[in-house]
């Protein structure tokens, strides 16, 4: 019985990291907010490092509700695009070494977004994770959660619908 | 420009996130606020089309809604978003300013309710609409 040799772990990691970086770097607004993504396998954690420009209420001080909303929306869109890209990447249909200069695949479009503000955002780093609860050919539903110091004390919860790109 | 609008504009200008996005307060009073967001390539969400990111529109809608609460006759000392729901009707036209009209149409002792519409220069077709509830504290004129 013959078995193909598994790919070296570094090859797999660098391919996945390159694909994620390609997706994230293409969107100017992600750079404007300063959102970064940690990857463990296919799981993404979005990180919003604290900066003064994220403040909405200087008296408290607290993060701007709009900055929190934008962070949740960025996390949801990237999670959805990443989940779609992951299958092609693992099946070998997508080669990041060749796509680096290629046009980005069409991104999902937000249909609606609903946010629950549970606590005021503190002037420190924030984290978020999104879960695709339904992914169809046309529509997708995503839930997203943002926290700071304590994972079980969320700052905000979001729920969104997206229109999937055609093709 | 009225003193009232000038004071409100100074208030918006010291909100670091609103300033970073380049928001401008155009109207303020009677529970209504109008804020605009000039087009900026740094705020693009879809590089293929140059359309602004939904997050930038959300930040505009949130700020306009909060400003409408502060513009209410009950004169609250401060407010914070409780929940916000935004529907995106169409992409904002690249290169055009987006303007949000927010109306705080009802307040209780503790909660303010807001409706908001965002348009670009084709004002007959909204880019997005929103509904929000805000906390209210320290109202000078309790209804």
Short mmCIF file of N, CA and C in Angstrom, two decimals, chain A:
data_model
loop_
_atom_site.label_atom_id
_atom_site.label_comp_id
_atom_site.label_asym_id
_atom_site.label_seq_id
_atom_site.Cartn_x
_atom_site.Cartn_y
_atom_site.Cartn_z
N UNK A 1 0.85 -1.19 0.00
CA UNK A 1 0.00 0.00 0.00
C UNK A 1 0.89 1.24 0.00
N UNK A 2 0.58 2.12 -0.92
CA UNK A 2 1.35 3.36 -0.96
C UNK A 2 0.50 4.52 -0.45
N UNK A 3 1.17 5.45 0.16
CA UNK A 3 0.47 6.61 0.69
C UNK A 3 1.29 7.83 0.32
N UNK A 4 0.62 8.90 -0.16
CA UNK A 4 1.39 10.08 -0.55
C UNK A 4 1.92 10.78 0.71
N UNK A 5 3.13 11.32 0.61
CA UNK A 5 3.75 12.00 1.75
C UNK A 5 3.00 13.29 2.04
N UNK A 6 2.64 13.53 3.33
CA UNK A 6 1.96 14.81 3.61
C UNK A 6 2.90 15.98 3.31
N UNK A 7 2.30 17.11 2.95
CA UNK A 7 3.10 18.31 2.68
C UNK A 7 3.78 18.76 3.97
N UNK A 8 4.99 19.32 3.88
CA UNK A 8 5.64 19.85 5.09
C UNK A 8 4.76 20.94 5.71
N UNK A 9 4.69 20.97 7.03
CA UNK A 9 3.80 21.90 7.73
C UNK A 9 4.03 23.35 7.35
N UNK A 10 5.31 23.71 7.14
CA UNK A 10 5.60 25.11 6.81
C UNK A 10 5.03 25.52 5.45
N UNK A 11 5.00 24.55 4.53
CA UNK A 11 4.45 24.82 3.20
C UNK A 11 2.95 25.10 3.31
N UNK A 12 2.29 24.27 4.12
CA UNK A 12 0.84 24.43 4.30
C UNK A 12 0.55 25.77 4.96
N UNK A 13 1.31 26.07 6.05
CA UNK A 13 1.08 27.32 6.79
C UNK A 13 1.31 28.55 5.92
N UNK A 14 2.41 28.53 5.18
CA UNK A 14 2.72 29.74 4.41
C UNK A 14 1.71 29.94 3.29
N UNK A 15 1.18 28.84 2.74
CA UNK A 15 0.16 28.99 1.70
C UNK A 15 -1.11 29.61 2.28
N UNK A 16 -1.52 29.12 3.45
CA UNK A 16 -2.74 29.65 4.08
C UNK A 16 -2.54 31.11 4.50
N UNK A 17 -1.38 31.40 5.10
CA UNK A 17 -1.12 32.78 5.54
C UNK A 17 -1.08 33.75 4.36
N UNK A 18 -0.49 33.29 3.25
CA UNK A 18 -0.40 34.15 2.06
C UNK A 18 -1.79 34.45 1.51
N UNK A 19 -2.66 33.43 1.51
CA UNK A 19 -4.02 33.63 1.00
C UNK A 19 -4.78 34.61 1.88
N UNK A 20 -4.64 34.48 3.20
CA UNK A 20 -5.34 35.37 4.13
C UNK A 20 -4.83 36.81 3.99
N UNK A 21 -3.49 36.95 3.92
CA UNK A 21 -2.89 38.29 3.80
C UNK A 21 -3.35 38.97 2.52
N UNK A 22 -3.45 38.18 1.46
CA UNK A 22 -3.89 38.70 0.16
C UNK A 22 -5.30 39.28 0.26
N UNK A 23 -6.16 38.54 0.94
CA UNK A 23 -7.56 38.94 1.12
C UNK A 23 -7.65 40.22 1.95
N UNK A 24 -6.92 40.25 3.08
CA UNK A 24 -7.02 41.36 4.03
C UNK A 24 -6.39 42.64 3.49
N UNK A 25 -5.23 42.50 2.84
CA UNK A 25 -4.50 43.68 2.37
C UNK A 25 -5.20 44.39 1.23
N UNK A 26 -6.07 43.67 0.53
CA UNK A 26 -6.73 44.26 -0.64
C UNK A 26 -7.75 45.32 -0.25
N UNK A 27 -8.24 45.30 1.00
CA UNK A 27 -9.32 46.20 1.40
C UNK A 27 -8.76 47.40 2.17
N UNK A 28 -8.78 48.61 1.55
CA UNK A 28 -8.17 49.78 2.20
C UNK A 28 -8.74 50.06 3.60
N UNK A 29 -10.05 49.91 3.76
CA UNK A 29 -10.68 50.28 5.04
C UNK A 29 -10.18 49.42 6.21
N UNK A 30 -9.79 48.16 5.93
CA UNK A 30 -9.27 47.29 7.00
C UNK A 30 -7.96 47.88 7.51
N UNK A 31 -7.14 48.41 6.58
CA UNK A 31 -5.90 49.06 6.96
C UNK A 31 -6.14 50.36 7.72
N UNK A 32 -7.18 51.11 7.31
CA UNK A 32 -7.52 52.37 7.97
C UNK A 32 -7.88 52.13 9.44
N UNK A 33 -8.70 51.09 9.68
CA UNK A 33 -9.09 50.77 11.06
C UNK A 33 -7.94 50.12 11.82
N UNK A 34 -7.06 49.44 11.10
CA UNK A 34 -5.92 48.76 11.71
C UNK A 34 -6.23 47.34 12.17
N UNK A 35 -7.26 46.71 11.56
CA UNK A 35 -7.65 45.36 11.97
C UNK A 35 -6.64 44.33 11.45
N UNK A 36 -6.24 43.42 12.32
CA UNK A 36 -5.36 42.31 11.95
C UNK A 36 -6.09 40.99 12.21
N UNK A 37 -5.58 39.91 11.59
CA UNK A 37 -6.23 38.61 11.79
C UNK A 37 -5.22 37.56 12.25
N UNK A 38 -5.56 36.88 13.36
CA UNK A 38 -4.79 35.72 13.83
C UNK A 38 -5.45 34.49 13.24
N UNK A 39 -4.64 33.54 12.75
CA UNK A 39 -5.21 32.34 12.15
C UNK A 39 -4.72 31.10 12.88
N UNK A 40 -5.64 30.23 13.28
CA UNK A 40 -5.29 28.91 13.81
C UNK A 40 -6.07 27.91 12.97
N UNK A 41 -5.39 27.21 12.05
CA UNK A 41 -6.13 26.37 11.11
C UNK A 41 -7.05 27.27 10.31
N UNK A 42 -8.32 26.91 10.26
CA UNK A 42 -9.24 27.78 9.51
C UNK A 42 -9.91 28.81 10.41
N UNK A 43 -9.62 28.78 11.72
CA UNK A 43 -10.26 29.71 12.65
C UNK A 43 -9.56 31.06 12.67
N UNK A 44 -10.36 32.12 12.50
CA UNK A 44 -9.81 33.48 12.51
C UNK A 44 -10.24 34.24 13.75
N UNK A 45 -9.31 34.99 14.33
CA UNK A 45 -9.65 35.96 15.38
C UNK A 45 -9.20 37.33 14.86
N UNK A 46 -10.14 38.24 14.79
CA UNK A 46 -9.80 39.60 14.37
C UNK A 46 -9.32 40.37 15.58
N UNK A 47 -8.30 41.20 15.40
CA UNK A 47 -7.74 42.00 16.48
C UNK A 47 -7.80 43.47 16.06
N UNK A 48 -8.34 44.31 16.95
CA UNK A 48 -8.37 45.75 16.71
C UNK A 48 -7.47 46.41 17.76
N UNK A 49 -6.19 46.65 17.43
CA UNK A 49 -5.30 47.26 18.40
C UNK A 49 -5.79 48.67 18.73
N UNK A 50 -5.76 49.03 20.03
CA UNK A 50 -6.29 50.32 20.43
C UNK A 50 -5.46 51.46 19.85
N UNK A 51 -6.16 52.46 19.32
CA UNK A 51 -5.55 53.72 18.91
C UNK A 51 -6.49 54.84 19.30
N UNK A 52 -5.93 56.03 19.51
CA UNK A 52 -6.72 57.20 19.91
C UNK A 52 -7.86 57.48 18.92
N UNK A 53 -7.61 57.25 17.62
CA UNK A 53 -8.61 57.58 16.61
C UNK A 53 -9.87 56.69 16.66
N UNK A 54 -9.88 55.67 17.53
CA UNK A 54 -11.05 54.81 17.65
C UNK A 54 -12.02 55.31 18.73
N UNK A 55 -11.62 56.35 19.45
CA UNK A 55 -12.42 56.86 20.56
C UNK A 55 -13.63 57.65 20.06
N UNK A 56 -14.77 57.43 20.70
CA UNK A 56 -15.97 58.18 20.35
C UNK A 56 -16.38 59.13 21.45
N UNK A 57 -16.14 58.71 22.69
CA UNK A 57 -16.48 59.56 23.83
C UNK A 57 -15.20 59.83 24.63
N UNK A 58 -14.59 61.01 24.42
CA UNK A 58 -13.32 61.30 25.09
C UNK A 58 -13.46 61.46 26.60
N UNK A 59 -14.69 61.73 27.08
CA UNK A 59 -14.90 61.96 28.52
C UNK A 59 -14.74 60.68 29.32
N UNK A 60 -15.18 59.54 28.74
CA UNK A 60 -15.16 58.28 29.54
C UNK A 60 -13.77 57.70 29.77
N UNK A 61 -12.89 57.46 28.80
CA UNK A 61 -13.13 57.43 27.35
C UNK A 61 -13.67 56.06 26.93
N UNK A 62 -14.39 56.05 25.79
CA UNK A 62 -14.95 54.80 25.27
C UNK A 62 -14.76 54.73 23.76
N UNK A 63 -14.69 53.51 23.24
CA UNK A 63 -14.60 53.32 21.79
C UNK A 63 -15.85 53.87 21.12
N UNK A 64 -15.71 54.39 19.92
CA UNK A 64 -16.84 54.89 19.15
C UNK A 64 -17.72 53.70 18.74
N UNK A 65 -19.05 53.84 18.94
CA UNK A 65 -19.96 52.77 18.54
C UNK A 65 -19.82 52.44 17.06
N UNK A 66 -19.48 53.44 16.28
CA UNK A 66 -19.28 53.23 14.84
C UNK A 66 -18.03 52.42 14.56
N UNK A 67 -16.99 52.61 15.38
CA UNK A 67 -15.75 51.85 15.22
C UNK A 67 -16.00 50.38 15.57
N UNK A 68 -16.79 50.17 16.64
CA UNK A 68 -17.15 48.81 17.04
C UNK A 68 -17.98 48.15 15.94
N UNK A 69 -18.94 48.88 15.40
CA UNK A 69 -19.78 48.35 14.32
C UNK A 69 -18.93 47.97 13.11
N UNK A 70 -18.02 48.85 12.75
CA UNK A 70 -17.15 48.60 11.59
C UNK A 70 -16.26 47.39 11.82
N UNK A 71 -15.74 47.25 13.05
CA UNK A 71 -14.89 46.12 13.40
C UNK A 71 -15.67 44.81 13.24
N UNK A 72 -16.92 44.79 13.73
CA UNK A 72 -17.75 43.59 13.61
C UNK A 72 -18.03 43.27 12.14
N UNK A 73 -18.29 44.32 11.36
CA UNK A 73 -18.63 44.10 9.95
C UNK A 73 -17.42 43.59 9.16
N UNK A 74 -16.25 44.16 9.43
CA UNK A 74 -15.01 43.69 8.78
C UNK A 74 -14.77 42.22 9.13
N UNK A 75 -14.94 41.88 10.40
CA UNK A 75 -14.73 40.50 10.85
C UNK A 75 -15.68 39.54 10.15
N UNK A 76 -16.95 39.94 10.04
CA UNK A 76 -17.96 39.07 9.42
C UNK A 76 -17.66 38.85 7.93
N UNK A 77 -17.31 39.93 7.22
CA UNK A 77 -17.06 39.82 5.77
C UNK A 77 -15.82 38.95 5.50
N UNK A 78 -14.75 39.19 6.28
CA UNK A 78 -13.52 38.42 6.05
C UNK A 78 -13.74 36.94 6.40
N UNK A 79 -14.48 36.68 7.48
CA UNK A 79 -14.77 35.29 7.85
C UNK A 79 -15.51 34.58 6.70
N UNK A 80 -16.50 35.27 6.15
CA UNK A 80 -17.30 34.69 5.08
C UNK A 80 -16.46 34.47 3.81
N UNK A 81 -15.68 35.47 3.45
CA UNK A 81 -14.83 35.35 2.24
C UNK A 81 -13.77 34.27 2.45
N UNK A 82 -13.23 34.21 3.68
CA UNK A 82 -12.19 33.23 4.02
C UNK A 82 -12.74 31.81 3.97
N UNK A 83 -13.96 31.63 4.52
CA UNK A 83 -14.58 30.30 4.53
C UNK A 83 -14.82 29.82 3.09
N UNK A 84 -15.19 30.76 2.22
CA UNK A 84 -15.41 30.42 0.81
C UNK A 84 -14.09 30.07 0.13
N UNK A 85 -13.06 30.87 0.45
CA UNK A 85 -11.75 30.69 -0.16
C UNK A 85 -11.06 29.41 0.33
N UNK A 86 -11.31 29.05 1.58
CA UNK A 86 -10.65 27.91 2.23
C UNK A 86 -10.80 26.61 1.43
N UNK A 87 -12.03 26.36 0.95
CA UNK A 87 -12.28 25.12 0.21
C UNK A 87 -11.43 25.05 -1.05
N UNK A 88 -11.37 26.16 -1.78
CA UNK A 88 -10.56 26.21 -3.01
C UNK A 88 -9.08 26.06 -2.69
N UNK A 89 -8.69 26.67 -1.58
CA UNK A 89 -7.29 26.65 -1.17
C UNK A 89 -6.85 25.22 -0.82
N UNK A 90 -7.67 24.53 -0.04
CA UNK A 90 -7.33 23.18 0.41
C UNK A 90 -7.44 22.16 -0.71
N UNK A 91 -8.31 22.43 -1.69
CA UNK A 91 -8.47 21.51 -2.81
C UNK A 91 -7.41 21.75 -3.88
N UNK A 92 -6.57 22.77 -3.65
CA UNK A 92 -5.49 23.04 -4.60
C UNK A 92 -5.95 23.83 -5.82
N UNK A 93 -7.18 24.39 -5.75
CA UNK A 93 -7.68 25.17 -6.89
C UNK A 93 -7.20 26.62 -6.85
N UNK A 94 -6.55 26.98 -5.76
CA UNK A 94 -6.11 28.36 -5.58
C UNK A 94 -4.64 28.33 -5.15
N UNK A 95 -3.80 28.99 -5.92
CA UNK A 95 -2.37 28.99 -5.61
C UNK A 95 -1.94 30.42 -5.23
N UNK A 96 -1.75 30.67 -3.92
CA UNK A 96 -1.45 32.04 -3.48
C UNK A 96 -0.19 32.63 -4.11
N UNK A 97 0.76 31.77 -4.51
CA UNK A 97 2.00 32.31 -5.08
C UNK A 97 1.70 32.93 -6.45
N UNK A 98 0.59 32.50 -7.06
CA UNK A 98 0.24 33.04 -8.38
C UNK A 98 -0.87 34.08 -8.32
N UNK A 99 -1.65 34.07 -7.21
CA UNK A 99 -2.78 35.01 -7.17
C UNK A 99 -2.37 36.36 -6.61
N UNK A 100 -1.15 36.46 -6.07
CA UNK A 100 -0.73 37.69 -5.40
C UNK A 100 -1.02 38.95 -6.20
N UNK A 101 -0.84 38.87 -7.51
CA UNK A 101 -1.06 40.06 -8.34
C UNK A 101 -2.42 40.05 -9.02
N UNK A 102 -3.15 38.97 -8.81
CA UNK A 102 -4.45 38.84 -9.47
C UNK A 102 -5.50 39.68 -8.75
N UNK A 103 -6.61 39.91 -9.43
CA UNK A 103 -7.72 40.65 -8.82
C UNK A 103 -8.36 39.79 -7.75
N UNK A 104 -8.79 40.45 -6.70
CA UNK A 104 -9.44 39.77 -5.59
C UNK A 104 -10.78 39.19 -6.07
N UNK A 105 -11.16 38.02 -5.54
CA UNK A 105 -12.50 37.54 -5.90
C UNK A 105 -13.53 38.53 -5.36
N UNK A 106 -14.70 38.58 -5.98
CA UNK A 106 -15.74 39.50 -5.50
C UNK A 106 -16.09 39.19 -4.06
N UNK A 107 -16.20 40.24 -3.25
CA UNK A 107 -16.50 40.06 -1.83
C UNK A 107 -18.02 40.01 -1.61
N UNK A 108 -18.46 39.36 -0.52
CA UNK A 108 -19.88 39.37 -0.21
C UNK A 108 -20.33 40.81 0.06
N UNK A 109 -21.59 41.10 -0.25
CA UNK A 109 -22.13 42.46 0.00
C UNK A 109 -23.08 42.40 1.19
N UNK A 110 -22.96 43.38 2.08
CA UNK A 110 -23.82 43.42 3.26
C UNK A 110 -25.25 43.79 2.87
N UNK A 111 -26.21 42.99 3.31
CA UNK A 111 -27.63 43.30 3.10
C UNK A 111 -28.15 44.07 4.32
N UNK A 112 -27.89 43.53 5.50
CA UNK A 112 -28.26 44.22 6.73
C UNK A 112 -27.35 43.79 7.87
N UNK A 113 -27.32 44.63 8.88
CA UNK A 113 -26.41 44.41 10.01
C UNK A 113 -27.10 44.90 11.27
N UNK A 114 -27.13 44.07 12.29
CA UNK A 114 -27.79 44.44 13.54
C UNK A 114 -26.80 44.26 14.69
N UNK A 115 -26.66 45.29 15.50
CA UNK A 115 -25.65 45.25 16.57
C UNK A 115 -26.28 45.52 17.93
N UNK A 116 -25.93 44.68 18.88
CA UNK A 116 -26.28 44.85 20.28
C UNK A 116 -25.06 45.38 21.01
N UNK A 117 -25.17 46.55 21.59
CA UNK A 117 -24.05 47.09 22.37
C UNK A 117 -24.26 46.70 23.82
N UNK A 118 -23.41 45.82 24.33
CA UNK A 118 -23.63 45.27 25.67
C UNK A 118 -22.85 46.00 26.75
N UNK A 119 -21.68 46.46 26.40
CA UNK A 119 -20.83 47.20 27.35
C UNK A 119 -20.10 48.29 26.60
N UNK A 120 -19.68 49.29 27.33
CA UNK A 120 -18.93 50.34 26.64
C UNK A 120 -17.52 49.81 26.34
N UNK A 121 -17.03 50.10 25.13
CA UNK A 121 -15.71 49.62 24.71
C UNK A 121 -14.62 50.41 25.42
N UNK A 122 -13.70 49.70 26.04
CA UNK A 122 -12.63 50.37 26.80
C UNK A 122 -11.49 50.77 25.87
N UNK A 123 -10.67 51.75 26.32
CA UNK A 123 -9.54 52.15 25.47
C UNK A 123 -8.41 51.12 25.52
N UNK A 124 -8.68 49.95 24.98
CA UNK A 124 -7.67 48.89 24.85
C UNK A 124 -8.02 47.98 23.69
N UNK A 125 -7.17 47.00 23.39
CA UNK A 125 -7.39 46.15 22.22
C UNK A 125 -8.74 45.42 22.30
N UNK A 126 -9.32 45.19 21.14
CA UNK A 126 -10.57 44.43 21.07
C UNK A 126 -10.37 43.25 20.13
N UNK A 127 -11.14 42.20 20.37
CA UNK A 127 -11.04 40.97 19.58
C UNK A 127 -12.42 40.60 19.07
N UNK A 128 -12.47 39.88 17.96
CA UNK A 128 -13.77 39.45 17.45
C UNK A 128 -13.65 38.14 16.70
N UNK A 129 -14.69 37.34 16.80
CA UNK A 129 -14.79 36.12 16.01
C UNK A 129 -16.18 36.05 15.40
N UNK A 130 -16.23 35.55 14.16
CA UNK A 130 -17.51 35.43 13.46
C UNK A 130 -17.77 33.97 13.14
N UNK A 131 -19.05 33.64 13.05
CA UNK A 131 -19.46 32.29 12.73
C UNK A 131 -20.48 32.36 11.60
N UNK A 132 -20.20 31.63 10.53
CA UNK A 132 -21.15 31.59 9.41
C UNK A 132 -22.24 30.60 9.79
N UNK A 133 -23.44 31.11 10.07
CA UNK A 133 -24.51 30.22 10.54
C UNK A 133 -25.27 29.59 9.38
N UNK A 134 -25.22 30.27 8.23
CA UNK A 134 -25.83 29.69 7.05
C UNK A 134 -25.13 30.25 5.83
N UNK A 135 -24.71 29.37 4.93
CA UNK A 135 -24.04 29.83 3.74
C UNK A 135 -24.66 29.16 2.53
N UNK A 136 -25.43 29.92 1.80
CA UNK A 136 -26.09 29.38 0.61
C UNK A 136 -25.43 29.91 -0.65
N UNK A 137 -26.01 29.58 -1.79
CA UNK A 137 -25.46 30.04 -3.06
C UNK A 137 -25.63 31.55 -3.18
N UNK A 138 -26.76 32.05 -2.68
CA UNK A 138 -27.07 33.48 -2.81
C UNK A 138 -26.89 34.26 -1.52
N UNK A 139 -27.43 33.72 -0.42
CA UNK A 139 -27.43 34.46 0.84
C UNK A 139 -26.64 33.74 1.91
N UNK A 140 -26.08 34.53 2.83
CA UNK A 140 -25.38 33.95 3.97
C UNK A 140 -25.75 34.72 5.24
N UNK A 141 -25.80 34.00 6.37
CA UNK A 141 -26.03 34.63 7.67
C UNK A 141 -24.79 34.45 8.52
N UNK A 142 -24.38 35.52 9.19
CA UNK A 142 -23.17 35.48 10.00
C UNK A 142 -23.45 36.10 11.37
N UNK A 143 -22.94 35.46 12.43
CA UNK A 143 -23.01 36.05 13.76
C UNK A 143 -21.60 36.39 14.19
N UNK A 144 -21.46 37.49 14.89
CA UNK A 144 -20.11 37.95 15.26
C UNK A 144 -20.13 38.54 16.66
N UNK A 145 -19.04 38.31 17.36
CA UNK A 145 -18.96 38.67 18.77
C UNK A 145 -17.64 39.41 19.02
N UNK A 146 -17.72 40.49 19.79
CA UNK A 146 -16.52 41.28 20.09
C UNK A 146 -16.32 41.34 21.60
N UNK A 147 -15.08 41.13 22.05
CA UNK A 147 -14.79 41.22 23.48
C UNK A 147 -13.46 41.92 23.68
N UNK A 148 -13.17 42.24 24.95
CA UNK A 148 -11.86 42.85 25.24
C UNK A 148 -11.12 41.98 26.25
N UNK A 149 -11.15 42.35 27.51
CA UNK A 149 -10.33 41.60 28.48
C UNK A 149 -10.88 40.20 28.77
N UNK A 150 -12.21 40.07 28.83
CA UNK A 150 -12.82 38.80 29.20
C UNK A 150 -13.65 38.26 28.06
N UNK A 151 -13.30 37.05 27.65
CA UNK A 151 -14.00 36.40 26.53
C UNK A 151 -15.48 36.25 26.83
N UNK A 152 -15.83 36.04 28.12
CA UNK A 152 -17.24 35.81 28.46
C UNK A 152 -17.98 37.09 28.87
N UNK A 153 -17.35 38.24 28.62
CA UNK A 153 -18.05 39.51 28.83
C UNK A 153 -17.98 40.32 27.52
N UNK A 154 -18.81 39.92 26.54
CA UNK A 154 -18.73 40.57 25.22
C UNK A 154 -19.09 42.05 25.28
N UNK A 155 -18.42 42.83 24.43
CA UNK A 155 -18.69 44.26 24.30
C UNK A 155 -19.87 44.47 23.34
N UNK A 156 -19.92 43.66 22.29
CA UNK A 156 -20.99 43.80 21.30
C UNK A 156 -21.22 42.49 20.58
N UNK A 157 -22.48 42.28 20.17
CA UNK A 157 -22.85 41.12 19.36
C UNK A 157 -23.46 41.62 18.07
N UNK A 158 -23.10 40.97 16.98
CA UNK A 158 -23.66 41.39 15.70
C UNK A 158 -24.28 40.22 14.97
N UNK A 159 -25.25 40.52 14.13
CA UNK A 159 -25.89 39.51 13.31
C UNK A 159 -26.13 40.14 11.94
N UNK A 160 -25.68 39.47 10.88
CA UNK A 160 -25.73 40.10 9.57
C UNK A 160 -26.12 39.13 8.47
N UNK A 161 -26.68 39.70 7.40
CA UNK A 161 -26.97 38.92 6.19
C UNK A 161 -26.14 39.48 5.04
N UNK A 162 -25.68 38.58 4.19
CA UNK A 162 -24.86 38.99 3.04
C UNK A 162 -25.38 38.38 1.76
N UNK A 163 -25.13 39.13 0.68
CA UNK A 163 -25.41 38.63 -0.66
C UNK A 163 -24.10 38.07 -1.19
N UNK A 164 -24.09 36.80 -1.60
CA UNK A 164 -22.85 36.17 -2.04
C UNK A 164 -22.53 36.60 -3.48
N UNK A 165 -21.23 36.73 -3.80
CA UNK A 165 -20.88 37.11 -5.16
C UNK A 165 -21.31 36.01 -6.15
N UNK A 166 -21.61 36.43 -7.37
CA UNK A 166 -22.04 35.44 -8.36
C UNK A 166 -20.86 34.71 -8.94
N UNK A 167 -21.10 33.48 -9.39
CA UNK A 167 -20.08 32.72 -10.09
C UNK A 167 -19.26 31.84 -9.24
#
